[in-house]
Amino acid sequence: MKTLLLFLAGAIALAAAPALVGGPFVVNVTRNTATVVWIVESEELTLHPPAGAAARPFPSLRIEKTTLTGLQPNTRYDYDIPGRDGVKGWFKTAPAATQPYHFLVYGDTRTRHDVHRKVIEQILKNGIPDFVLQTGDMVENGFDSALWPIFFDIERDLLRQTAFFPALGNHERDCRNFFDFFQLTNSYYSFNWGNAHFSVLNSDLANSAPTQHERDAFWAEQTRWLEDDLQANQNAEFRFITAHHPLFTAVARRQEANPHMTALVPMLEKYHVTAAFFGHDHNYQHYLKNGIHYIGSGGGGAPLYDVDQPPPGITQKVVSVENFVTVAVDGKTIHIQAFDITGQKIDDVEIKH
Ligand SMILES: [Fe+2]
């Protein structure tokens, strides 16, 4: 009888559990802490547009999260989500400065879900990274709560096996969802991993504030922060920058489009940045200027853009193709490789300090 009651109680609990529509994934990972997030759909609203247009569902999403403390560096931790049989994940904490690591860079996963799915399949075949830098534009409209479950469904097997560090894209539209899902208190932030320091910028100046005056103030504040952040981390072996908008581009109609980013180049040179990763342009681009590698990987699913006007003197490689980038760091050596969705290598760079 007792067994039956326990069984019934379990069945009722399972039946009542809201659907898991995102994650679990792991953010804000350091050597000793990490936050595991999963997203559930508690209810669904049906919108009835006027003039007989089709009704459309909008899910109500709820974020579940827990922060783990007291972890050991460079250690794999497995976890499971309570009350959800079979939902498991794992991640590795950040290593000490002497230990090797590898990470993934990709972005602009919005719009073409079938292509996004192929990119993720190829990433998984290629090997699970210790962590991911996502260059932004994850969904077409960050406010649309129906799009996020699609993104998380496609990303599920990757996100359950790594740590996730996203940059804000213009299609996120500075939306609250981005900050809530990825447990960010600010749109720009930095973190340490092994022997490197990573600064993640909010390059989406246009959506940062409603007035020009406020946008100028925001950019001045972030630029000051970046300078302080880079200056304070000169002892790291490497410094990496990630942002959504590029500093250079081979897309003719977009050249001169991001003067706020291009204006950062002297600062990145002054503080010996090793490489900058960006997205926004849906292709692969690699530039080398005054010792800094600028790598654009916006080929995660959004419609491809031509690379019709490579900037002279600095262009290493530009290809209009879906892609992702892997970066392996071992001591003073960095190995950067870019792949298309068939697994074909499209770029291969070794940087030695
Ligand atoms: Fe974009």
mmCIF file of C-alpha atoms and ligand atoms in Angstrom:
data_model
loop_
_atom_site.group_PDB
_atom_site.id
_atom_site.type_symbol
_atom_site.label_atom_id
_atom_site.label_comp_id
_atom_site.label_asym_id
_atom_site.label_seq_id
_atom_site.Cartn_x
_atom_site.Cartn_y
_atom_site.Cartn_z
ATOM 1 C CA MET A 1 0.000 0.000 0.000
ATOM 2 C CA LYS A 2 2.819 2.350 0.998
ATOM 3 C CA THR A 3 4.628 1.591 -2.273
ATOM 4 C CA LEU A 4 1.484 2.347 -4.238
ATOM 5 C CA LEU A 5 1.014 5.668 -2.442
ATOM 6 C CA LEU A 6 4.636 6.630 -3.115
ATOM 7 C CA PHE A 7 4.206 5.654 -6.763
ATOM 8 C CA LEU A 8 1.033 7.757 -7.040
ATOM 9 C CA ALA A 9 2.673 10.736 -5.337
ATOM 10 C CA GLY A 10 5.604 10.481 -7.770
ATOM 11 C CA ALA A 11 3.301 10.214 -10.775
ATOM 12 C CA ILE A 12 1.321 13.282 -9.645
ATOM 13 C CA ALA A 13 4.556 15.248 -9.124
ATOM 14 C CA LEU A 14 5.801 14.289 -12.594
ATOM 15 C CA ALA A 15 2.469 15.136 -14.209
ATOM 16 C CA ALA A 16 2.445 18.532 -12.509
ATOM 17 C CA ALA A 17 6.039 19.415 -13.454
ATOM 18 C CA PRO A 18 6.086 22.203 -16.027
ATOM 19 C CA ALA A 19 7.804 21.364 -19.316
ATOM 20 C CA LEU A 20 11.556 21.817 -19.466
ATOM 21 C CA VAL A 21 12.146 24.125 -22.453
ATOM 22 C CA GLY A 22 15.715 25.322 -21.899
ATOM 23 C CA GLY A 23 18.895 23.906 -20.498
ATOM 24 C CA PRO A 24 20.194 22.901 -18.184
ATOM 25 C CA PHE A 25 23.226 25.032 -18.993
ATOM 26 C CA VAL A 26 26.016 26.438 -16.854
ATOM 27 C CA VAL A 27 27.042 30.087 -16.615
ATOM 28 C CA ASN A 28 29.366 32.297 -14.570
ATOM 29 C CA VAL A 29 31.856 29.457 -14.161
ATOM 30 C CA THR A 30 35.030 30.251 -12.219
ATOM 31 C CA ARG A 31 37.610 28.007 -10.562
ATOM 32 C CA ASN A 32 35.344 27.556 -7.552
ATOM 33 C CA THR A 33 31.773 28.447 -8.498
ATOM 34 C CA ALA A 34 29.183 27.901 -11.226
ATOM 35 C CA THR A 35 25.487 28.595 -11.753
ATOM 36 C CA VAL A 36 23.282 25.925 -13.317
ATOM 37 C CA VAL A 37 20.173 27.292 -15.053
ATOM 38 C CA TRP A 38 17.163 25.529 -16.527
ATOM 39 C CA ILE A 39 14.041 27.085 -17.972
ATOM 40 C CA VAL A 40 10.518 25.759 -17.677
ATOM 41 C CA GLU A 41 7.310 26.701 -19.415
ATOM 42 C CA SER A 42 4.737 27.144 -16.672
ATOM 43 C CA GLU A 43 1.778 28.339 -18.783
ATOM 44 C CA GLU A 44 1.039 29.401 -22.328
ATOM 45 C CA LEU A 45 -0.903 32.427 -23.508
ATOM 46 C CA THR A 46 -2.819 32.325 -26.792
ATOM 47 C CA LEU A 47 -2.845 35.618 -28.667
ATOM 48 C CA HIS A 48 -5.813 36.226 -30.952
ATOM 49 C CA PRO A 49 -4.814 38.905 -33.477
ATOM 50 C CA PRO A 50 -7.551 41.031 -35.094
ATOM 51 C CA ALA A 51 -9.001 40.541 -38.573
ATOM 52 C CA GLY A 52 -9.146 36.782 -38.334
ATOM 53 C CA ALA A 53 -5.354 36.231 -38.354
ATOM 54 C CA ALA A 54 -4.191 32.907 -36.908
ATOM 55 C CA ALA A 55 -3.960 32.606 -33.133
ATOM 56 C CA ARG A 56 -0.404 32.364 -31.803
ATOM 57 C CA PRO A 57 0.861 30.816 -28.572
ATOM 58 C CA PHE A 58 3.330 32.642 -26.317
ATOM 59 C CA PRO A 59 4.881 30.586 -23.505
ATOM 60 C CA SER A 60 5.346 31.941 -20.011
ATOM 61 C CA LEU A 61 8.918 31.021 -19.106
ATOM 62 C CA ARG A 62 10.253 30.577 -15.609
ATOM 63 C CA ILE A 63 13.909 30.392 -14.710
ATOM 64 C CA GLU A 64 15.200 27.851 -12.212
ATOM 65 C CA LYS A 65 18.771 28.240 -11.055
ATOM 66 C CA THR A 66 21.220 27.306 -8.391
ATOM 67 C CA THR A 67 24.739 28.478 -7.687
ATOM 68 C CA LEU A 68 27.324 25.892 -6.733
ATOM 69 C CA THR A 69 30.162 26.930 -4.456
ATOM 70 C CA GLY A 70 33.247 25.296 -2.979
ATOM 71 C CA LEU A 71 34.228 23.634 -6.265
ATOM 72 C CA GLN A 72 37.750 22.524 -7.179
ATOM 73 C CA PRO A 73 39.529 24.069 -10.214
ATOM 74 C CA ASN A 74 39.894 22.138 -13.504
ATOM 75 C CA THR A 75 37.450 19.468 -12.327
ATOM 76 C CA ARG A 76 34.540 17.816 -14.082
ATOM 77 C CA TYR A 77 31.275 17.993 -12.175
ATOM 78 C CA ASP A 78 28.221 15.984 -13.185
ATOM 79 C CA TYR A 79 24.753 17.058 -12.071
ATOM 80 C CA ASP A 80 21.143 16.073 -12.522
ATOM 81 C CA ILE A 81 17.990 18.144 -12.332
ATOM 82 C CA PRO A 82 15.701 17.033 -9.487
ATOM 83 C CA GLY A 83 12.363 15.473 -10.412
ATOM 84 C CA ARG A 84 13.332 15.136 -14.067
ATOM 85 C CA ASP A 85 14.540 11.650 -14.701
ATOM 86 C CA GLY A 86 17.363 11.408 -17.164
ATOM 87 C CA VAL A 87 18.119 15.139 -17.371
ATOM 88 C CA LYS A 88 21.802 15.272 -16.646
ATOM 89 C CA GLY A 89 24.647 17.543 -17.494
ATOM 90 C CA TRP A 90 28.256 18.239 -16.690
ATOM 91 C CA PHE A 91 30.791 21.010 -16.879
ATOM 92 C CA LYS A 92 34.405 21.685 -16.004
ATOM 93 C CA THR A 93 35.542 24.434 -13.684
ATOM 94 C CA ALA A 94 38.174 26.901 -14.858
ATOM 95 C CA PRO A 95 41.740 25.602 -14.611
ATOM 96 C CA ALA A 96 44.790 27.150 -13.010
ATOM 97 C CA ALA A 97 47.136 29.244 -15.146
ATOM 98 C CA THR A 98 49.434 26.323 -15.974
ATOM 99 C CA GLN A 99 46.791 23.971 -17.362
ATOM 100 C CA PRO A 100 45.688 23.660 -21.026
ATOM 101 C CA TYR A 101 42.105 24.290 -22.146
ATOM 102 C CA HIS A 102 40.061 24.736 -25.281
ATOM 103 C CA PHE A 103 37.027 26.797 -26.132
ATOM 104 C CA LEU A 104 34.502 27.311 -28.906
ATOM 105 C CA VAL A 105 33.479 30.532 -30.662
ATOM 106 C CA TYR A 106 30.341 30.772 -32.780
ATOM 107 C CA GLY A 107 27.274 32.983 -33.084
ATOM 108 C CA ASP A 108 24.407 34.414 -35.144
ATOM 109 C CA THR A 109 22.365 31.265 -34.702
ATOM 110 C CA ARG A 110 19.057 33.035 -35.360
ATOM 111 C CA THR A 111 16.516 32.552 -38.160
ATOM 112 C CA ARG A 112 17.477 29.351 -40.033
ATOM 113 C CA HIS A 113 16.861 26.704 -37.386
ATOM 114 C CA ASP A 114 17.763 23.791 -39.706
ATOM 115 C CA VAL A 115 21.180 25.308 -40.400
ATOM 116 C CA HIS A 116 21.699 26.140 -36.731
ATOM 117 C CA ARG A 117 21.005 22.467 -35.965
ATOM 118 C CA LYS A 118 23.640 21.345 -38.488
ATOM 119 C CA VAL A 119 26.202 23.724 -36.988
ATOM 120 C CA ILE A 120 25.599 22.271 -33.515
ATOM 121 C CA GLU A 121 25.804 18.683 -34.848
ATOM 122 C CA GLN A 122 29.183 19.420 -36.394
ATOM 123 C CA ILE A 123 30.412 21.169 -33.247
ATOM 124 C CA LEU A 124 29.507 18.059 -31.221
ATOM 125 C CA LYS A 125 31.291 15.774 -33.704
ATOM 126 C CA ASN A 126 34.341 17.987 -33.454
ATOM 127 C CA GLY A 127 34.644 17.613 -29.663
ATOM 128 C CA ILE A 128 33.157 19.195 -26.549
ATOM 129 C CA PRO A 129 34.818 22.493 -25.571
ATOM 130 C CA ASP A 130 35.630 23.440 -21.984
ATOM 131 C CA PHE A 131 33.546 26.555 -22.554
ATOM 132 C CA VAL A 132 31.729 28.490 -25.237
ATOM 133 C CA LEU A 133 31.959 32.112 -26.333
ATOM 134 C CA GLN A 134 28.702 32.921 -28.126
ATOM 135 C CA THR A 135 29.076 36.084 -30.207
ATOM 136 C CA GLY A 136 25.375 37.034 -30.004
ATOM 137 C CA ASP A 137 22.185 37.126 -32.110
ATOM 138 C CA MET A 138 21.049 33.834 -30.621
ATOM 139 C CA VAL A 139 17.418 34.475 -31.607
ATOM 140 C CA GLU A 140 15.767 36.836 -34.052
ATOM 141 C CA ASN A 141 14.043 38.856 -31.335
ATOM 142 C CA GLY A 142 15.110 38.511 -27.714
ATOM 143 C CA PHE A 143 11.682 39.648 -26.498
ATOM 144 C CA ASP A 144 9.866 36.784 -28.259
ATOM 145 C CA SER A 145 9.459 34.104 -25.621
ATOM 146 C CA ALA A 146 8.448 31.545 -28.272
ATOM 147 C CA LEU A 147 11.889 31.732 -29.932
ATOM 148 C CA TRP A 148 14.047 30.903 -26.914
ATOM 149 C CA PRO A 149 12.730 27.321 -26.473
ATOM 150 C CA ILE A 150 13.664 26.681 -30.132
ATOM 151 C CA PHE A 151 17.173 28.017 -29.537
ATOM 152 C CA PHE A 152 17.597 25.931 -26.381
ATOM 153 C CA ASP A 153 16.216 22.801 -28.032
ATOM 154 C CA ILE A 154 18.790 23.001 -30.844
ATOM 155 C CA GLU A 155 21.615 23.808 -28.413
ATOM 156 C CA ARG A 156 20.604 21.220 -25.800
ATOM 157 C CA ASP A 157 23.339 18.603 -26.225
ATOM 158 C CA LEU A 158 26.091 21.209 -26.411
ATOM 159 C CA LEU A 159 24.916 23.265 -23.443
ATOM 160 C CA ARG A 160 24.597 20.226 -21.175
ATOM 161 C CA GLN A 161 28.304 19.531 -21.537
ATOM 162 C CA THR A 162 30.084 22.852 -21.224
ATOM 163 C CA ALA A 163 30.100 26.351 -19.732
ATOM 164 C CA PHE A 164 28.465 29.223 -21.611
ATOM 165 C CA PHE A 165 29.641 32.853 -21.921
ATOM 166 C CA PRO A 166 27.405 34.904 -24.252
ATOM 167 C CA ALA A 167 27.835 38.359 -25.803
ATOM 168 C CA LEU A 168 24.782 40.539 -26.390
ATOM 169 C CA GLY A 169 23.752 40.796 -30.071
ATOM 170 C CA ASN A 170 21.552 43.466 -31.645
ATOM 171 C CA HIS A 171 18.792 40.863 -32.159
ATOM 172 C CA GLU A 172 18.645 40.252 -28.409
ATOM 173 C CA ARG A 173 17.531 43.927 -28.349
ATOM 174 C CA ASP A 174 18.924 44.516 -24.876
ATOM 175 C CA CYS A 175 16.078 42.333 -23.640
ATOM 176 C CA ARG A 176 15.617 41.308 -19.998
ATOM 177 C CA ASN A 177 15.504 37.631 -21.082
ATOM 178 C CA PHE A 178 19.200 37.728 -21.997
ATOM 179 C CA PHE A 179 20.205 38.909 -18.528
ATOM 180 C CA ASP A 180 17.808 36.544 -16.731
ATOM 181 C CA PHE A 181 18.648 33.402 -18.684
ATOM 182 C CA PHE A 182 22.401 33.855 -18.525
ATOM 183 C CA GLN A 183 22.450 35.313 -15.008
ATOM 184 C CA LEU A 184 24.224 38.514 -15.975
ATOM 185 C CA THR A 185 23.985 41.691 -13.935
ATOM 186 C CA ASN A 186 25.615 43.808 -16.625
ATOM 187 C CA SER A 187 25.726 43.742 -20.419
ATOM 188 C CA TYR A 188 29.531 43.676 -20.398
ATOM 189 C CA TYR A 189 31.692 41.566 -18.111
ATOM 190 C CA SER A 190 34.960 39.696 -17.891
ATOM 191 C CA PHE A 191 36.253 36.399 -16.576
ATOM 192 C CA ASN A 192 39.459 34.407 -16.220
ATOM 193 C CA TRP A 193 40.142 30.967 -17.618
ATOM 194 C CA GLY A 194 43.539 29.296 -17.239
ATOM 195 C CA ASN A 195 46.255 31.723 -18.276
ATOM 196 C CA ALA A 196 43.899 34.099 -20.112
ATOM 197 C CA HIS A 197 41.590 36.986 -19.353
ATOM 198 C CA PHE A 198 38.377 37.399 -21.378
ATOM 199 C CA SER A 199 36.532 40.707 -21.758
ATOM 200 C CA VAL A 200 33.008 40.369 -23.179
ATOM 201 C CA LEU A 201 31.625 43.638 -24.539
ATOM 202 C CA ASN A 202 28.177 44.969 -25.290
ATOM 203 C CA SER A 203 28.760 46.410 -28.764
ATOM 204 C CA ASP A 204 25.047 46.931 -29.426
ATOM 205 C CA LEU A 205 25.230 50.656 -28.898
ATOM 206 C CA ALA A 206 22.016 51.346 -30.856
ATOM 207 C CA ASN A 207 19.830 49.437 -28.364
ATOM 208 C CA SER A 208 21.746 50.443 -25.244
ATOM 209 C CA ALA A 209 19.672 53.551 -24.430
ATOM 210 C CA PRO A 210 16.828 55.630 -25.914
ATOM 211 C CA THR A 211 18.715 58.908 -26.434
ATOM 212 C CA GLN A 212 21.997 59.796 -28.127
ATOM 213 C CA HIS A 213 23.195 61.461 -24.929
ATOM 214 C CA GLU A 214 22.607 58.271 -22.919
ATOM 215 C CA ARG A 215 24.173 56.073 -25.614
ATOM 216 C CA ASP A 216 27.292 58.274 -25.610
ATOM 217 C CA ALA A 217 27.444 58.045 -21.820
ATOM 218 C CA PHE A 218 27.026 54.253 -21.944
ATOM 219 C CA TRP A 219 29.814 53.860 -24.475
ATOM 220 C CA ALA A 220 32.155 56.157 -22.531
ATOM 221 C CA GLU A 221 31.478 54.148 -19.364
ATOM 222 C CA GLN A 222 32.067 50.783 -21.058
ATOM 223 C CA THR A 223 35.246 52.043 -22.747
ATOM 224 C CA ARG A 224 36.595 53.221 -19.373
ATOM 225 C CA TRP A 225 35.717 49.858 -17.872
ATOM 226 C CA LEU A 226 37.488 48.015 -20.700
ATOM 227 C CA GLU A 227 40.637 50.060 -20.269
ATOM 228 C CA ASP A 228 40.654 49.392 -16.507
ATOM 229 C CA ASP A 229 39.921 45.709 -17.115
ATOM 230 C CA LEU A 230 42.737 45.286 -19.640
ATOM 231 C CA GLN A 231 45.172 47.289 -17.536
ATOM 232 C CA ALA A 232 44.400 45.204 -14.452
ATOM 233 C CA ASN A 233 45.039 41.972 -16.337
ATOM 234 C CA GLN A 234 48.379 42.635 -17.979
ATOM 235 C CA ASN A 235 49.851 39.730 -16.027
ATOM 236 C CA ALA A 236 47.664 37.191 -17.816
ATOM 237 C CA GLU A 237 49.514 35.335 -20.568
ATOM 238 C CA PHE A 238 46.742 36.193 -23.072
ATOM 239 C CA ARG A 239 43.894 38.695 -23.314
ATOM 240 C CA PHE A 240 40.863 37.946 -25.483
ATOM 241 C CA ILE A 241 37.977 40.237 -26.427
ATOM 242 C CA THR A 242 34.528 39.120 -27.543
ATOM 243 C CA ALA A 243 31.751 41.313 -28.917
ATOM 244 C CA HIS A 244 28.934 41.015 -31.394
ATOM 245 C CA HIS A 245 29.824 43.858 -33.773
ATOM 246 C CA PRO A 246 33.074 43.631 -35.750
ATOM 247 C CA LEU A 247 35.978 46.053 -35.792
ATOM 248 C CA PHE A 248 36.761 45.219 -39.431
ATOM 249 C CA THR A 249 34.605 43.661 -42.132
ATOM 250 C CA ALA A 250 34.733 42.424 -45.721
ATOM 251 C CA VAL A 251 30.999 43.031 -46.155
ATOM 252 C CA ALA A 252 31.111 46.117 -48.426
ATOM 253 C CA ARG A 253 27.777 47.600 -47.329
ATOM 254 C CA ARG A 254 28.775 47.320 -43.669
ATOM 255 C CA GLN A 255 32.183 48.947 -43.803
ATOM 256 C CA GLU A 256 32.335 52.049 -41.576
ATOM 257 C CA ALA A 257 29.154 50.719 -39.868
ATOM 258 C CA ASN A 258 30.676 50.305 -36.415
ATOM 259 C CA PRO A 259 33.011 53.263 -35.788
ATOM 260 C CA HIS A 260 32.570 52.813 -32.016
ATOM 261 C CA MET A 261 34.201 49.379 -32.289
ATOM 262 C CA THR A 262 36.939 50.375 -34.749
ATOM 263 C CA ALA A 263 37.872 53.212 -32.380
ATOM 264 C CA LEU A 264 38.850 50.599 -29.769
ATOM 265 C CA VAL A 265 41.763 49.301 -31.880
ATOM 266 C CA PRO A 266 44.479 51.588 -30.365
ATOM 267 C CA MET A 267 43.415 50.516 -26.859
ATOM 268 C CA LEU A 268 43.509 46.828 -27.760
ATOM 269 C CA GLU A 269 47.011 47.335 -29.183
ATOM 270 C CA LYS A 270 48.184 49.359 -26.168
ATOM 271 C CA TYR A 271 47.122 46.609 -23.755
ATOM 272 C CA HIS A 272 48.419 43.721 -25.871
ATOM 273 C CA VAL A 273 45.177 41.944 -26.678
ATOM 274 C CA THR A 274 45.911 38.614 -28.359
ATOM 275 C CA ALA A 275 42.727 38.097 -30.351
ATOM 276 C CA ALA A 276 39.243 39.578 -30.677
ATOM 277 C CA PHE A 277 36.250 37.432 -31.618
ATOM 278 C CA PHE A 278 33.078 38.885 -33.071
ATOM 279 C CA GLY A 279 29.924 37.993 -35.041
ATOM 280 C CA HIS A 280 27.148 40.070 -36.677
ATOM 281 C CA ASP A 281 28.442 39.372 -40.205
ATOM 282 C CA HIS A 282 27.189 35.954 -41.289
ATOM 283 C CA ASN A 283 30.396 34.452 -42.659
ATOM 284 C CA TYR A 284 33.987 33.761 -41.563
ATOM 285 C CA GLN A 285 36.569 36.552 -41.392
ATOM 286 C CA HIS A 286 40.123 36.675 -40.100
ATOM 287 C CA TYR A 287 42.293 39.778 -39.985
ATOM 288 C CA LEU A 288 45.733 40.413 -38.506
ATOM 289 C CA LYS A 289 46.688 43.962 -37.622
ATOM 290 C CA ASN A 290 49.661 45.010 -35.495
ATOM 291 C CA GLY A 291 49.862 41.594 -33.874
ATOM 292 C CA ILE A 292 46.169 41.232 -32.972
ATOM 293 C CA HIS A 293 44.024 38.576 -34.633
ATOM 294 C CA TYR A 294 40.449 39.699 -35.354
ATOM 295 C CA ILE A 295 38.214 36.725 -36.035
ATOM 296 C CA GLY A 296 34.586 36.943 -37.132
ATOM 297 C CA SER A 297 32.442 33.857 -36.707
ATOM 298 C CA GLY A 298 28.819 34.811 -37.384
ATOM 299 C CA GLY A 299 27.987 31.679 -39.343
ATOM 300 C CA GLY A 300 25.732 29.843 -36.875
ATOM 301 C CA GLY A 301 22.555 29.755 -38.956
ATOM 302 C CA ALA A 302 21.581 33.296 -39.994
ATOM 303 C CA PRO A 303 21.480 33.960 -43.794
ATOM 304 C CA LEU A 304 24.992 34.249 -45.233
ATOM 305 C CA TYR A 305 26.546 37.571 -46.273
ATOM 306 C CA ASP A 306 29.047 38.091 -49.109
ATOM 307 C CA VAL A 307 32.669 38.879 -48.327
ATOM 308 C CA ASP A 308 32.916 41.214 -51.280
ATOM 309 C CA GLN A 309 35.445 43.806 -50.114
ATOM 310 C CA PRO A 310 38.235 42.382 -47.926
ATOM 311 C CA PRO A 311 40.118 45.232 -46.207
ATOM 312 C CA PRO A 312 43.542 45.531 -47.862
ATOM 313 C CA GLY A 313 46.715 44.816 -45.893
ATOM 314 C CA ILE A 314 45.113 42.998 -42.953
ATOM 315 C CA THR A 315 42.969 40.234 -44.485
ATOM 316 C CA GLN A 316 44.077 36.686 -43.693
ATOM 317 C CA LYS A 317 40.978 34.762 -44.744
ATOM 318 C CA VAL A 318 37.375 35.616 -45.608
ATOM 319 C CA VAL A 319 34.791 33.016 -46.647
ATOM 320 C CA SER A 320 31.022 33.261 -46.927
ATOM 321 C CA VAL A 321 30.148 30.010 -45.192
ATOM 322 C CA GLU A 322 28.514 28.733 -42.001
ATOM 323 C CA ASN A 323 31.225 28.072 -39.453
ATOM 324 C CA PHE A 324 32.503 27.738 -35.918
ATOM 325 C CA VAL A 325 35.932 28.301 -34.388
ATOM 326 C CA THR A 326 37.894 26.270 -31.864
ATOM 327 C CA VAL A 327 40.725 27.676 -29.784
ATOM 328 C CA ALA A 328 43.172 25.436 -27.904
ATOM 329 C CA VAL A 329 45.520 27.095 -25.439
ATOM 330 C CA ASP A 330 48.519 25.276 -23.998
ATOM 331 C CA GLY A 331 51.052 27.404 -22.167
ATOM 332 C CA LYS A 332 52.385 30.012 -24.583
ATOM 333 C CA THR A 333 50.827 28.430 -27.684
ATOM 334 C CA ILE A 334 47.362 29.072 -29.109
ATOM 335 C CA HIS A 335 45.900 26.982 -31.915
ATOM 336 C CA ILE A 336 42.889 28.533 -33.661
ATOM 337 C CA GLN A 337 40.956 26.501 -36.215
ATOM 338 C CA ALA A 338 37.768 27.324 -38.113
ATOM 339 C CA PHE A 339 35.459 24.700 -39.605
ATOM 340 C CA ASP A 340 32.428 24.741 -41.872
ATOM 341 C CA ILE A 341 29.341 22.598 -41.200
ATOM 342 C CA THR A 342 30.667 19.676 -43.210
ATOM 343 C CA GLY A 343 33.686 19.555 -40.893
ATOM 344 C CA GLN A 344 36.012 20.975 -43.538
ATOM 345 C CA LYS A 345 38.759 23.135 -42.041
ATOM 346 C CA ILE A 346 38.652 26.684 -43.399
ATOM 347 C CA ASP A 347 41.379 28.332 -41.341
ATOM 348 C CA ASP A 348 44.278 27.269 -39.146
ATOM 349 C CA VAL A 349 46.408 29.670 -37.105
ATOM 350 C CA GLU A 350 49.080 29.097 -34.496
ATOM 351 C CA ILE A 351 50.063 31.927 -32.192
ATOM 352 C CA LYS A 352 53.213 31.573 -30.070
ATOM 353 C CA HIS A 353 54.258 33.959 -27.339
HETATM 354 FE FE FE B 1 23.830 41.102 -35.503
#
